[in-house]
PDB file of C-alpha atoms in Angstrom:
ATOM      1  CA  UNK A   1      -1.770  23.123   3.227  1.00 69.00           C
ATOM      2  CA  UNK A   2      -3.640  20.869   1.057  1.00 89.00           C
ATOM      3  CA  UNK A   3      -6.680  18.933   2.337  1.00 94.00           C
ATOM      4  CA  UNK A   4      -5.866  16.197   4.726  1.00 98.00           C
ATOM      5  CA  UNK A   5      -6.177  12.390   3.573  1.00 98.00           C
ATOM      6  CA  UNK A   6      -6.874   9.693   6.043  1.00 98.00           C
ATOM      7  CA  UNK A   7      -4.532   6.891   5.334  1.00 98.00           C
ATOM      8  CA  UNK A   8      -5.831   3.598   7.149  1.00 98.00           C
ATOM      9  CA  UNK A   9      -3.678   0.701   7.149  1.00 97.00           C
ATOM     10  CA  UNK A  10      -0.636  -0.963   8.732  1.00 96.00           C
ATOM     11  CA  UNK A  11       2.638   0.500   9.981  1.00 97.00           C
ATOM     12  CA  UNK A  12       5.288  -2.249  10.014  1.00 96.00           C
ATOM     13  CA  UNK A  13       8.929  -3.109  10.176  1.00 96.00           C
ATOM     14  CA  UNK A  14      10.276  -5.195   7.480  1.00 90.00           C
ATOM     15  CA  UNK A  15      13.544  -7.353   8.231  1.00 90.00           C
ATOM     16  CA  UNK A  16      14.859  -8.683   4.910  1.00 88.00           C
ATOM     17  CA  UNK A  17      17.725 -11.251   5.074  1.00 90.00           C
ATOM     18  CA  UNK A  18      19.653 -12.656   1.878  1.00 88.00           C
ATOM     19  CA  UNK A  19      20.773 -16.246   2.140  1.00 91.00           C
ATOM     20  CA  UNK A  20      23.849 -16.653  -0.295  1.00 91.00           C
ATOM     21  CA  UNK A  21      22.844 -20.039  -1.417  1.00 91.00           C
ATOM     22  CA  UNK A  22      19.712 -22.284  -2.400  1.00 91.00           C
ATOM     23  CA  UNK A  23      17.058 -23.254  -0.190  1.00 90.00           C
ATOM     24  CA  UNK A  24      16.666 -26.498  -2.347  1.00 86.00           C
ATOM     25  CA  UNK A  25      20.144 -27.620  -1.536  1.00 89.00           C
ATOM     26  CA  UNK A  26      19.342 -27.720   2.088  1.00 86.00           C
ATOM     27  CA  UNK A  27      15.794 -28.935   2.394  1.00 83.00           C
ATOM     28  CA  UNK A  28      15.500 -32.804   1.980  1.00 80.00           C
ATOM     29  CA  UNK A  29      12.166 -33.768   0.399  1.00 82.00           C
ATOM     30  CA  UNK A  30      12.023 -36.976   2.517  1.00 81.00           C
ATOM     31  CA  UNK A  31      12.621 -35.124   5.595  1.00 78.00           C
ATOM     32  CA  UNK A  32       9.899 -32.316   5.428  1.00 79.00           C
ATOM     33  CA  UNK A  33       8.025 -34.037   8.148  1.00 81.00           C
ATOM     34  CA  UNK A  34      10.848 -33.204  10.502  1.00 84.00           C
ATOM     35  CA  UNK A  35      12.247 -30.125   9.066  1.00 83.00           C
ATOM     36  CA  UNK A  36      15.089 -28.563  10.891  1.00 87.00           C
ATOM     37  CA  UNK A  37      17.124 -26.043   9.061  1.00 87.00           C
ATOM     38  CA  UNK A  38      19.276 -22.993   9.692  1.00 91.00           C
ATOM     39  CA  UNK A  39      20.420 -20.421   7.119  1.00 91.00           C
ATOM     40  CA  UNK A  40      23.445 -18.091   7.465  1.00 93.00           C
ATOM     41  CA  UNK A  41      22.094 -14.624   6.476  1.00 92.00           C
ATOM     42  CA  UNK A  42      25.205 -12.083   6.234  1.00 93.00           C
ATOM     43  CA  UNK A  43      23.162  -9.462   4.410  1.00 88.00           C
ATOM     44  CA  UNK A  44      20.169  -8.144   6.682  1.00 91.00           C
ATOM     45  CA  UNK A  45      18.125  -4.841   6.198  1.00 90.00           C
ATOM     46  CA  UNK A  46      15.471  -3.449   8.498  1.00 91.00           C
ATOM     47  CA  UNK A  47      12.930  -1.192   6.630  1.00 94.00           C
ATOM     48  CA  UNK A  48      10.020   0.913   7.545  1.00 96.00           C
ATOM     49  CA  UNK A  49       7.055  -0.374   6.037  1.00 95.00           C
ATOM     50  CA  UNK A  50       3.408  -1.143   6.158  1.00 95.00           C
ATOM     51  CA  UNK A  51       0.867   0.404   3.870  1.00 95.00           C
ATOM     52  CA  UNK A  52      -0.277   3.382   5.880  1.00 97.00           C
ATOM     53  CA  UNK A  53       3.269   4.394   6.461  1.00 97.00           C
ATOM     54  CA  UNK A  54       4.312   3.965   2.780  1.00 96.00           C
ATOM     55  CA  UNK A  55       1.339   5.933   1.416  1.00 98.00           C
ATOM     56  CA  UNK A  56       1.811   8.717   3.956  1.00 98.00           C
ATOM     57  CA  UNK A  57       5.469   8.869   2.974  1.00 98.00           C
ATOM     58  CA  UNK A  58       4.956   9.311  -0.718  1.00 98.00           C
ATOM     59  CA  UNK A  59       2.085  11.750  -0.059  1.00 98.00           C
ATOM     60  CA  UNK A  60       4.228  13.977   1.973  1.00 98.00           C
ATOM     61  CA  UNK A  61       6.857  13.808  -0.863  1.00 98.00           C
ATOM     62  CA  UNK A  62       4.147  15.420  -3.032  1.00 98.00           C
ATOM     63  CA  UNK A  63       3.359  18.168  -0.720  1.00 97.00           C
ATOM     64  CA  UNK A  64       0.157  16.540   0.662  1.00 97.00           C
ATOM     65  CA  UNK A  65      -1.155  16.204   4.122  1.00 98.00           C
ATOM     66  CA  UNK A  66      -1.464  12.676   5.133  1.00 98.00           C
ATOM     67  CA  UNK A  67      -3.197  11.691   8.360  1.00 98.00           C
ATOM     68  CA  UNK A  68      -2.012   7.902   9.095  1.00 98.00           C
ATOM     69  CA  UNK A  69      -4.432   6.034  10.901  1.00 98.00           C
ATOM     70  CA  UNK A  70      -2.694   2.921  12.559  1.00 98.00           C
ATOM     71  CA  UNK A  71      -2.110   0.719  15.558  1.00 98.00           C
ATOM     72  CA  UNK A  72       1.464   0.065  16.560  1.00 98.00           C
ATOM     73  CA  UNK A  73       3.511  -1.438  19.456  1.00 98.00           C
ATOM     74  CA  UNK A  74       5.655  -0.178  22.388  1.00 97.00           C
ATOM     75  CA  UNK A  75       8.698  -0.620  19.940  1.00 97.00           C
ATOM     76  CA  UNK A  76       7.455   2.034  17.350  1.00 97.00           C
ATOM     77  CA  UNK A  77       9.221   5.055  18.829  1.00 97.00           C
ATOM     78  CA  UNK A  78      11.719   5.215  16.071  1.00 97.00           C
ATOM     79  CA  UNK A  79       9.117   4.959  13.464  1.00 98.00           C
ATOM     80  CA  UNK A  80       6.810   7.599  15.090  1.00 98.00           C
ATOM     81  CA  UNK A  81       9.768  10.009  15.392  1.00 98.00           C
ATOM     82  CA  UNK A  82      10.615   9.425  11.707  1.00 97.00           C
ATOM     83  CA  UNK A  83       7.112  10.389  10.748  1.00 98.00           C
ATOM     84  CA  UNK A  84       7.185  13.499  12.814  1.00 98.00           C
ATOM     85  CA  UNK A  85      10.570  14.555  11.542  1.00 98.00           C
ATOM     86  CA  UNK A  86       9.176  14.317   7.957  1.00 97.00           C
ATOM     87  CA  UNK A  87       6.256  16.544   9.156  1.00 97.00           C
ATOM     88  CA  UNK A  88       3.697  13.760   9.161  1.00 98.00           C
ATOM     89  CA  UNK A  89       1.116  13.811  11.721  1.00 98.00           C
ATOM     90  CA  UNK A  90       1.016  10.908  14.206  1.00 98.00           C
ATOM     91  CA  UNK A  91      -2.166  12.033  15.931  1.00 97.00           C
ATOM     92  CA  UNK A  92      -4.082   9.106  14.804  1.00 98.00           C
ATOM     93  CA  UNK A  93      -1.456   6.450  15.307  1.00 98.00           C
ATOM     94  CA  UNK A  94      -2.484   4.528  18.389  1.00 98.00           C
ATOM     95  CA  UNK A  95       0.337   2.916  20.577  1.00 98.00           C
ATOM     96  CA  UNK A  96      -1.277  -0.316  21.992  1.00 97.00           C
ATOM     97  CA  UNK A  97       0.490  -1.201  25.395  1.00 97.00           C
ATOM     98  CA  UNK A  98       1.907  -4.655  25.851  1.00 97.00           C
ATOM     99  CA  UNK A  99       2.222  -5.278  22.061  1.00 97.00           C
ATOM    100  CA  UNK A 100       4.919  -5.133  19.406  1.00 97.00           C
ATOM    101  CA  UNK A 101       4.430  -3.275  15.866  1.00 97.00           C
ATOM    102  CA  UNK A 102       3.406  -5.480  12.981  1.00 96.00           C
ATOM    103  CA  UNK A 103       6.618  -7.264  11.819  1.00 94.00           C
ATOM    104  CA  UNK A 104       7.691  -9.277   8.695  1.00 89.00           C
ATOM    105  CA  UNK A 105      10.822 -11.452   8.552  1.00 90.00           C
ATOM    106  CA  UNK A 106      11.708 -12.279   4.853  1.00 88.00           C
ATOM    107  CA  UNK A 107      14.593 -14.491   3.912  1.00 90.00           C
ATOM    108  CA  UNK A 108      15.426 -14.757   0.176  1.00 85.00           C
ATOM    109  CA  UNK A 109      17.895 -17.060  -1.452  1.00 86.00           C
ATOM    110  CA  UNK A 110      19.827 -16.609  -4.695  1.00 86.00           C
ATOM    111  CA  UNK A 111      16.901 -18.057  -6.872  1.00 83.00           C
ATOM    112  CA  UNK A 112      14.751 -15.273  -5.213  1.00 70.00           C
ATOM    113  CA  UNK A 113      12.600 -17.910  -3.376  1.00 82.00           C
ATOM    114  CA  UNK A 114      11.266 -16.581  -0.025  1.00 80.00           C
ATOM    115  CA  UNK A 115      10.562 -17.690   3.483  1.00 87.00           C
ATOM    116  CA  UNK A 116       8.392 -15.139   5.150  1.00 84.00           C
ATOM    117  CA  UNK A 117       7.006 -15.038   8.725  1.00 88.00           C
ATOM    118  CA  UNK A 118       4.568 -12.110   9.706  1.00 89.00           C
ATOM    119  CA  UNK A 119       3.630 -11.142  13.087  1.00 93.00           C
ATOM    120  CA  UNK A 120       0.473  -8.793  13.178  1.00 94.00           C
ATOM    121  CA  UNK A 121       1.210  -7.517  16.669  1.00 96.00           C
ATOM    122  CA  UNK A 122      -0.764  -4.195  17.491  1.00 97.00           C
ATOM    123  CA  UNK A 123      -2.348  -4.299  14.017  1.00 96.00           C
ATOM    124  CA  UNK A 124      -4.844  -6.761  15.435  1.00 95.00           C
ATOM    125  CA  UNK A 125      -6.512  -4.080  17.357  1.00 96.00           C
ATOM    126  CA  UNK A 126      -6.903  -1.457  14.801  1.00 97.00           C
ATOM    127  CA  UNK A 127     -10.529  -1.467  14.727  1.00 97.00           C
ATOM    128  CA  UNK A 128     -10.623   0.264  17.954  1.00 97.00           C
ATOM    129  CA  UNK A 129      -8.561   3.019  16.798  1.00 97.00           C
ATOM    130  CA  UNK A 130     -11.421   5.689  15.982  1.00 97.00           C
ATOM    131  CA  UNK A 131      -9.926   8.688  14.048  1.00 96.00           C
ATOM    132  CA  UNK A 132     -13.019  10.878  15.007  1.00 95.00           C
ATOM    133  CA  UNK A 133     -15.283  13.205  13.136  1.00 94.00           C
ATOM    134  CA  UNK A 134     -13.176  16.304  13.070  1.00 93.00           C
ATOM    135  CA  UNK A 135     -10.158  15.212  10.780  1.00 95.00           C
ATOM    136  CA  UNK A 136     -11.118  17.876   7.915  1.00 96.00           C
ATOM    137  CA  UNK A 137     -10.193  15.029   5.368  1.00 97.00           C
ATOM    138  CA  UNK A 138     -11.233  15.239   1.755  1.00 97.00           C
ATOM    139  CA  UNK A 139     -10.392  11.731   0.862  1.00 98.00           C
ATOM    140  CA  UNK A 140      -9.378   8.582   2.495  1.00 98.00           C
ATOM    141  CA  UNK A 141      -7.521   5.354   1.923  1.00 98.00           C
ATOM    142  CA  UNK A 142      -8.488   1.937   3.181  1.00 98.00           C
ATOM    143  CA  UNK A 143      -5.457  -0.337   2.602  1.00 97.00           C
ATOM    144  CA  UNK A 144      -4.358  -3.635   4.224  1.00 94.00           C
ATOM    145  CA  UNK A 145      -4.727  -3.992   7.794  1.00 95.00           C
ATOM    146  CA  UNK A 146      -6.533  -6.307  10.228  1.00 96.00           C
ATOM    147  CA  UNK A 147      -9.776  -7.264   8.354  1.00 97.00           C
ATOM    148  CA  UNK A 148     -12.274  -5.896  11.301  1.00 97.00           C
ATOM    149  CA  UNK A 149     -10.016  -2.789  11.190  1.00 97.00           C
ATOM    150  CA  UNK A 150     -10.506  -2.343   7.563  1.00 98.00           C
ATOM    151  CA  UNK A 151     -14.138  -2.532   7.821  1.00 98.00           C
ATOM    152  CA  UNK A 152     -14.309  -0.362  10.904  1.00 98.00           C
ATOM    153  CA  UNK A 153     -12.494   2.562   9.101  1.00 98.00           C
ATOM    154  CA  UNK A 154     -14.557   2.105   6.118  1.00 98.00           C
ATOM    155  CA  UNK A 155     -17.747   2.242   7.912  1.00 98.00           C
ATOM    156  CA  UNK A 156     -16.687   5.405   9.850  1.00 98.00           C
ATOM    157  CA  UNK A 157     -15.645   7.141   6.560  1.00 98.00           C
ATOM    158  CA  UNK A 158     -18.872   6.305   4.820  1.00 97.00           C
ATOM    159  CA  UNK A 159     -20.726   7.534   7.863  1.00 97.00           C
ATOM    160  CA  UNK A 160     -18.914  10.933   7.770  1.00 97.00           C
ATOM    161  CA  UNK A 161     -19.241  11.346   4.059  1.00 97.00           C
ATOM    162  CA  UNK A 162     -15.467  11.078   3.280  1.00 98.00           C
ATOM    163  CA  UNK A 163     -14.897   9.255  -0.093  1.00 98.00           C
ATOM    164  CA  UNK A 164     -12.196   6.677   0.028  1.00 98.00           C
ATOM    165  CA  UNK A 165     -10.151   4.402  -1.999  1.00 98.00           C
ATOM    166  CA  UNK A 166     -10.152   0.680  -1.143  1.00 98.00           C
ATOM    167  CA  UNK A 167      -7.006  -1.234  -1.766  1.00 97.00           C
ATOM    168  CA  UNK A 168      -7.440  -4.905  -1.056  1.00 93.00           C
ATOM    169  CA  UNK A 169      -3.660  -5.849  -1.719  1.00 91.00           C
ATOM    170  CA  UNK A 170      -2.140  -8.231   0.889  1.00 87.00           C
ATOM    171  CA  UNK A 171      -5.418  -8.597   2.693  1.00 91.00           C
ATOM    172  CA  UNK A 172      -6.709 -10.549  -0.086  1.00 91.00           C
ATOM    173  CA  UNK A 173      -6.579 -13.927   1.647  1.00 91.00           C
ATOM    174  CA  UNK A 174      -8.900 -12.618   4.427  1.00 93.00           C
ATOM    175  CA  UNK A 175     -11.640 -11.429   1.980  1.00 96.00           C
ATOM    176  CA  UNK A 176     -14.316 -13.690   0.684  1.00 97.00           C
ATOM    177  CA  UNK A 177     -16.708 -12.485  -2.225  1.00 97.00           C
ATOM    178  CA  UNK A 178     -19.260 -11.344   0.291  1.00 98.00           C
ATOM    179  CA  UNK A 179     -16.617  -9.267   2.105  1.00 98.00           C
ATOM    180  CA  UNK A 180     -15.381  -7.530  -1.193  1.00 98.00           C
ATOM    181  CA  UNK A 181     -18.881  -6.842  -2.274  1.00 98.00           C
ATOM    182  CA  UNK A 182     -19.560  -5.031   1.039  1.00 97.00           C
ATOM    183  CA  UNK A 183     -16.557  -2.938   0.967  1.00 98.00           C
ATOM    184  CA  UNK A 184     -17.252  -1.965  -2.617  1.00 97.00           C
ATOM    185  CA  UNK A 185     -20.700  -0.737  -1.457  1.00 97.00           C
ATOM    186  CA  UNK A 186     -19.017   1.622   1.049  1.00 98.00           C
ATOM    187  CA  UNK A 187     -15.973   2.777  -1.124  1.00 98.00           C
ATOM    188  CA  UNK A 188     -15.897   5.341  -4.155  1.00 98.00           C
ATOM    189  CA  UNK A 189     -12.716   3.904  -5.749  1.00 98.00           C
ATOM    190  CA  UNK A 190     -11.267   0.498  -5.998  1.00 98.00           C
ATOM    191  CA  UNK A 191      -7.765  -0.116  -6.758  1.00 98.00           C
ATOM    192  CA  UNK A 192      -5.876  -3.562  -7.580  1.00 96.00           C
ATOM    193  CA  UNK A 193      -3.111  -4.982  -9.539  1.00 94.00           C
ATOM    194  CA  UNK A 194      -3.760  -7.134 -12.442  1.00 94.00           C
ATOM    195  CA  UNK A 195      -3.536 -10.484 -10.464  1.00 93.00           C
ATOM    196  CA  UNK A 196      -5.777  -8.872  -7.661  1.00 94.00           C
ATOM    197  CA  UNK A 197      -8.411  -7.933 -10.174  1.00 96.00           C
ATOM    198  CA  UNK A 198      -8.488 -11.616 -11.286  1.00 96.00           C
ATOM    199  CA  UNK A 199      -9.052 -12.686  -7.759  1.00 95.00           C
ATOM    200  CA  UNK A 200     -11.788 -10.108  -7.224  1.00 97.00           C
ATOM    201  CA  UNK A 201     -13.628 -11.375 -10.332  1.00 98.00           C
ATOM    202  CA  UNK A 202     -13.347 -14.905  -9.224  1.00 97.00           C
ATOM    203  CA  UNK A 203     -14.635 -14.386  -5.693  1.00 97.00           C
ATOM    204  CA  UNK A 204     -17.504 -11.898  -6.578  1.00 97.00           C
ATOM    205  CA  UNK A 205     -18.494 -13.706  -9.745  1.00 98.00           C
ATOM    206  CA  UNK A 206     -18.405 -10.219 -11.455  1.00 97.00           C
ATOM    207  CA  UNK A 207     -16.290  -8.641 -14.170  1.00 97.00           C
ATOM    208  CA  UNK A 208     -14.237  -5.549 -12.990  1.00 97.00           C
ATOM    209  CA  UNK A 209     -15.848  -3.398 -15.716  1.00 97.00           C
ATOM    210  CA  UNK A 210     -19.208  -4.280 -14.220  1.00 97.00           C
ATOM    211  CA  UNK A 211     -17.916  -3.336 -10.809  1.00 98.00           C
ATOM    212  CA  UNK A 212     -16.717  -0.049 -12.178  1.00 98.00           C
ATOM    213  CA  UNK A 213     -20.383   0.857 -13.244  1.00 97.00           C
ATOM    214  CA  UNK A 214     -21.301   1.088  -9.461  1.00 96.00           C
ATOM    215  CA  UNK A 215     -18.196   3.154  -8.234  1.00 98.00           C
ATOM    216  CA  UNK A 216     -16.747   6.547  -9.243  1.00 98.00           C
ATOM    217  CA  UNK A 217     -13.681   4.715 -10.718  1.00 98.00           C
ATOM    218  CA  UNK A 218     -11.739   1.371 -10.711  1.00 98.00           C
ATOM    219  CA  UNK A 219      -8.067   1.363 -11.534  1.00 98.00           C
ATOM    220  CA  UNK A 220      -6.047  -1.804 -12.326  1.00 98.00           C
ATOM    221  CA  UNK A 221      -2.264  -1.352 -12.290  1.00 96.00           C
ATOM    222  CA  UNK A 222      -0.246  -3.453 -14.670  1.00 93.00           C
ATOM    223  CA  UNK A 223       3.363  -2.910 -13.614  1.00 89.00           C
ATOM    224  CA  UNK A 224       5.628  -1.882 -16.523  1.00 90.00           C
ATOM    225  CA  UNK A 225       2.342  -1.740 -18.897  1.00 94.00           C
ATOM    226  CA  UNK A 226       0.776   1.246 -17.101  1.00 96.00           C
ATOM    227  CA  UNK A 227      -2.695   1.059 -15.529  1.00 98.00           C
ATOM    228  CA  UNK A 228      -6.346   0.764 -16.864  1.00 98.00           C
ATOM    229  CA  UNK A 229      -8.818   3.462 -15.542  1.00 98.00           C
ATOM    230  CA  UNK A 230     -12.467   2.616 -15.682  1.00 98.00           C
ATOM    231  CA  UNK A 231     -14.652   5.590 -14.922  1.00 98.00           C
ATOM    232  CA  UNK A 232     -18.009   7.166 -16.311  1.00 96.00           C
ATOM    233  CA  UNK A 233     -18.518   4.036 -18.590  1.00 96.00           C
ATOM    234  CA  UNK A 234     -15.236   4.574 -20.155  1.00 97.00           C
ATOM    235  CA  UNK A 235     -11.961   2.462 -20.097  1.00 98.00           C
ATOM    236  CA  UNK A 236      -8.883   4.319 -20.538  1.00 98.00           C
ATOM    237  CA  UNK A 237      -5.458   2.990 -20.857  1.00 98.00           C
ATOM    238  CA  UNK A 238      -2.840   5.101 -18.858  1.00 98.00           C
ATOM    239  CA  UNK A 239       0.595   4.581 -20.457  1.00 97.00           C
ATOM    240  CA  UNK A 240       3.566   3.738 -18.154  1.00 96.00           C
ATOM    241  CA  UNK A 241       6.318   5.921 -17.119  1.00 97.00           C
ATOM    242  CA  UNK A 242       9.753   4.281 -17.985  1.00 94.00           C
ATOM    243  CA  UNK A 243      11.569   3.689 -14.539  1.00 94.00           C
ATOM    244  CA  UNK A 244      15.277   4.779 -14.389  1.00 94.00           C
ATOM    245  CA  UNK A 245      15.910   1.295 -13.051  1.00 93.00           C
ATOM    246  CA  UNK A 246      13.854  -1.763 -11.818  1.00 89.00           C
ATOM    247  CA  UNK A 247      15.280  -2.564  -8.351  1.00 86.00           C
ATOM    248  CA  UNK A 248      12.446  -3.475  -5.960  1.00 86.00           C
ATOM    249  CA  UNK A 249       8.826  -3.410  -6.357  1.00 85.00           C
ATOM    250  CA  UNK A 250       8.085  -3.324  -2.689  1.00 86.00           C
ATOM    251  CA  UNK A 251       5.672  -0.455  -1.947  1.00 92.00           C
ATOM    252  CA  UNK A 252       5.113   0.399  -5.754  1.00 93.00           C
ATOM    253  CA  UNK A 253       1.436   0.177  -5.262  1.00 94.00           C
ATOM    254  CA  UNK A 254       1.342   2.435  -2.105  1.00 96.00           C
ATOM    255  CA  UNK A 255       3.278   5.002  -4.006  1.00 97.00           C
ATOM    256  CA  UNK A 256       0.769   4.675  -6.840  1.00 98.00           C
ATOM    257  CA  UNK A 257      -2.123   5.087  -4.214  1.00 98.00           C
ATOM    258  CA  UNK A 258      -0.553   8.235  -2.990  1.00 98.00           C
ATOM    259  CA  UNK A 259      -0.230   9.708  -6.409  1.00 98.00           C
ATOM    260  CA  UNK A 260      -3.708   9.184  -7.066  1.00 98.00           C
ATOM    261  CA  UNK A 261      -5.247  10.623  -3.841  1.00 98.00           C
ATOM    262  CA  UNK A 262      -3.076  13.675  -4.146  1.00 98.00           C
ATOM    263  CA  UNK A 263      -4.458  14.373  -7.643  1.00 98.00           C
ATOM    264  CA  UNK A 264      -7.893  13.905  -6.218  1.00 98.00           C
ATOM    265  CA  UNK A 265      -7.275  16.426  -3.506  1.00 97.00           C
ATOM    266  CA  UNK A 266      -6.149  19.046  -6.012  1.00 97.00           C
ATOM    267  CA  UNK A 267      -9.552  18.694  -7.834  1.00 96.00           C
ATOM    268  CA  UNK A 268      -7.846  16.933 -10.889  1.00 97.00           C
ATOM    269  CA  UNK A 269      -9.618  14.514 -13.275  1.00 98.00           C
ATOM    270  CA  UNK A 270      -9.383  10.922 -12.941  1.00 98.00           C
ATOM    271  CA  UNK A 271      -7.001  10.515 -15.912  1.00 98.00           C
ATOM    272  CA  UNK A 272      -4.262  13.107 -14.617  1.00 98.00           C
ATOM    273  CA  UNK A 273      -4.494  11.661 -11.133  1.00 98.00           C
ATOM    274  CA  UNK A 274      -3.826   8.241 -12.509  1.00 98.00           C
ATOM    275  CA  UNK A 275      -0.897   9.823 -14.657  1.00 98.00           C
ATOM    276  CA  UNK A 276       0.627  11.118 -11.474  1.00 98.00           C
ATOM    277  CA  UNK A 277      -0.036   7.717  -9.723  1.00 98.00           C
ATOM    278  CA  UNK A 278       2.220   6.167 -12.493  1.00 98.00           C
ATOM    279  CA  UNK A 279       4.933   8.749 -11.981  1.00 98.00           C
ATOM    280  CA  UNK A 280       5.235   7.909  -8.202  1.00 98.00           C
ATOM    281  CA  UNK A 281       5.200   4.143  -8.942  1.00 96.00           C
ATOM    282  CA  UNK A 282       8.082   4.513 -11.371  1.00 97.00           C
ATOM    283  CA  UNK A 283      10.244   6.455  -9.033  1.00 97.00           C
ATOM    284  CA  UNK A 284       9.685   4.043  -6.063  1.00 96.00           C
ATOM    285  CA  UNK A 285      10.517   0.917  -8.275  1.00 93.00           C
ATOM    286  CA  UNK A 286      14.060   2.316  -8.748  1.00 94.00           C
ATOM    287  CA  UNK A 287      14.999   2.269  -5.033  1.00 93.00           C
ATOM    288  CA  UNK A 288      15.283  -0.583  -2.646  1.00 89.00           C
ATOM    289  CA  UNK A 289      12.829  -0.601   0.307  1.00 89.00           C
ATOM    290  CA  UNK A 290       9.292   1.002   0.315  1.00 93.00           C
ATOM    291  CA  UNK A 291      10.628   4.330   2.025  1.00 96.00           C
ATOM    292  CA  UNK A 292      14.123   4.947   0.868  1.00 96.00           C
ATOM    293  CA  UNK A 293      13.426   7.071  -2.402  1.00 97.00           C
ATOM    294  CA  UNK A 294      13.921  10.776  -1.876  1.00 97.00           C
ATOM    295  CA  UNK A 295      12.804  12.746  -5.037  1.00 98.00           C
ATOM    296  CA  UNK A 296      12.242  16.329  -4.622  1.00 97.00           C
ATOM    297  CA  UNK A 297       9.105  17.863  -5.479  1.00 97.00           C
ATOM    298  CA  UNK A 298      10.567  19.690  -8.671  1.00 97.00           C
ATOM    299  CA  UNK A 299      12.042  16.215  -9.704  1.00 98.00           C
ATOM    300  CA  UNK A 300       8.551  14.749  -9.462  1.00 98.00           C
ATOM    301  CA  UNK A 301       7.064  17.706 -11.377  1.00 98.00           C
ATOM    302  CA  UNK A 302       9.773  17.467 -14.318  1.00 97.00           C
ATOM    303  CA  UNK A 303       9.042  13.661 -14.681  1.00 98.00           C
ATOM    304  CA  UNK A 304       5.169  14.364 -14.803  1.00 98.00           C
ATOM    305  CA  UNK A 305       5.794  17.226 -17.367  1.00 98.00           C
ATOM    306  CA  UNK A 306       8.237  14.956 -19.511  1.00 97.00           C
ATOM    307  CA  UNK A 307       5.894  11.986 -19.461  1.00 97.00           C
ATOM    308  CA  UNK A 308       2.636  13.442 -19.851  1.00 98.00           C
ATOM    309  CA  UNK A 309       2.827  17.235 -20.266  1.00 97.00           C
ATOM    310  CA  UNK A 310       1.209  18.052 -17.112  1.00 97.00           C
ATOM    311  CA  UNK A 311       2.615  19.596 -14.012  1.00 97.00           C
ATOM    312  CA  UNK A 312       1.986  19.758 -10.199  1.00 96.00           C
ATOM    313  CA  UNK A 313       0.240  22.760  -8.857  1.00 92.00           C
ATOM    314  CA  UNK A 314       2.496  25.596  -7.631  1.00 83.00           C
TER     315      UNK A 314
END
């Protein structure tokens, strides 16, 4: 058993539909004020998602011990059973009576335009989900969730002395500059993709490199270009791992976070932890959906050795 990791964030269902046409051919610009359209979607997938669920899934693939902390609705039986079947504890997943689990409906046309609706459901009550003081967690992750829930989890971990990774991600529209600054004072690590890093700089009025000076590490992911690690006054470019295929970026950031925190629970240095994170992201992007990739631990180890000359612990 590896040291537990508290993975705070959302668990959600994603319904992804494909309209085999073009939205622009059916939406009349001069009738936007009275819009009424319907799209036939012969292709529909329902996926397990949400940042807490995704990170926990990837951490388990590595042999880690994730403790997802999330609030779900009365319709989550299938998701909870899936987690349990995978050997992931659901002790800190709270079922909120009278609510639905967070759900996202995405309709995509042939031009990759998207129309999305999101229902937060039980996620809106995540601040009340207190994981307690006896988790034994060595690290934590605070990922996108209800804003007050993210702060509640961050404050609890800070009070208990549990270092954690702050992932702003899709919660970005909820956070003003002062909110980001507050979270940075509580967290030990900040992770963001290249675009999010730019938004953080714009809202805080501070360069990412300056923020890194006040934290243990800052990691900026750059997709196919790898990642930039800032720690101990150094900036290190971590080269990418070539993906077998580029199919779907959904959940790649969550896979990256899982690789990072797994390395940290093993006592690895920041660079090697980021290398493993890059490996996990490259594996995920070759599969459609956030939790459908199924590499064995031996396959992950082989890719890590081939890419960076290091291996997973026995």
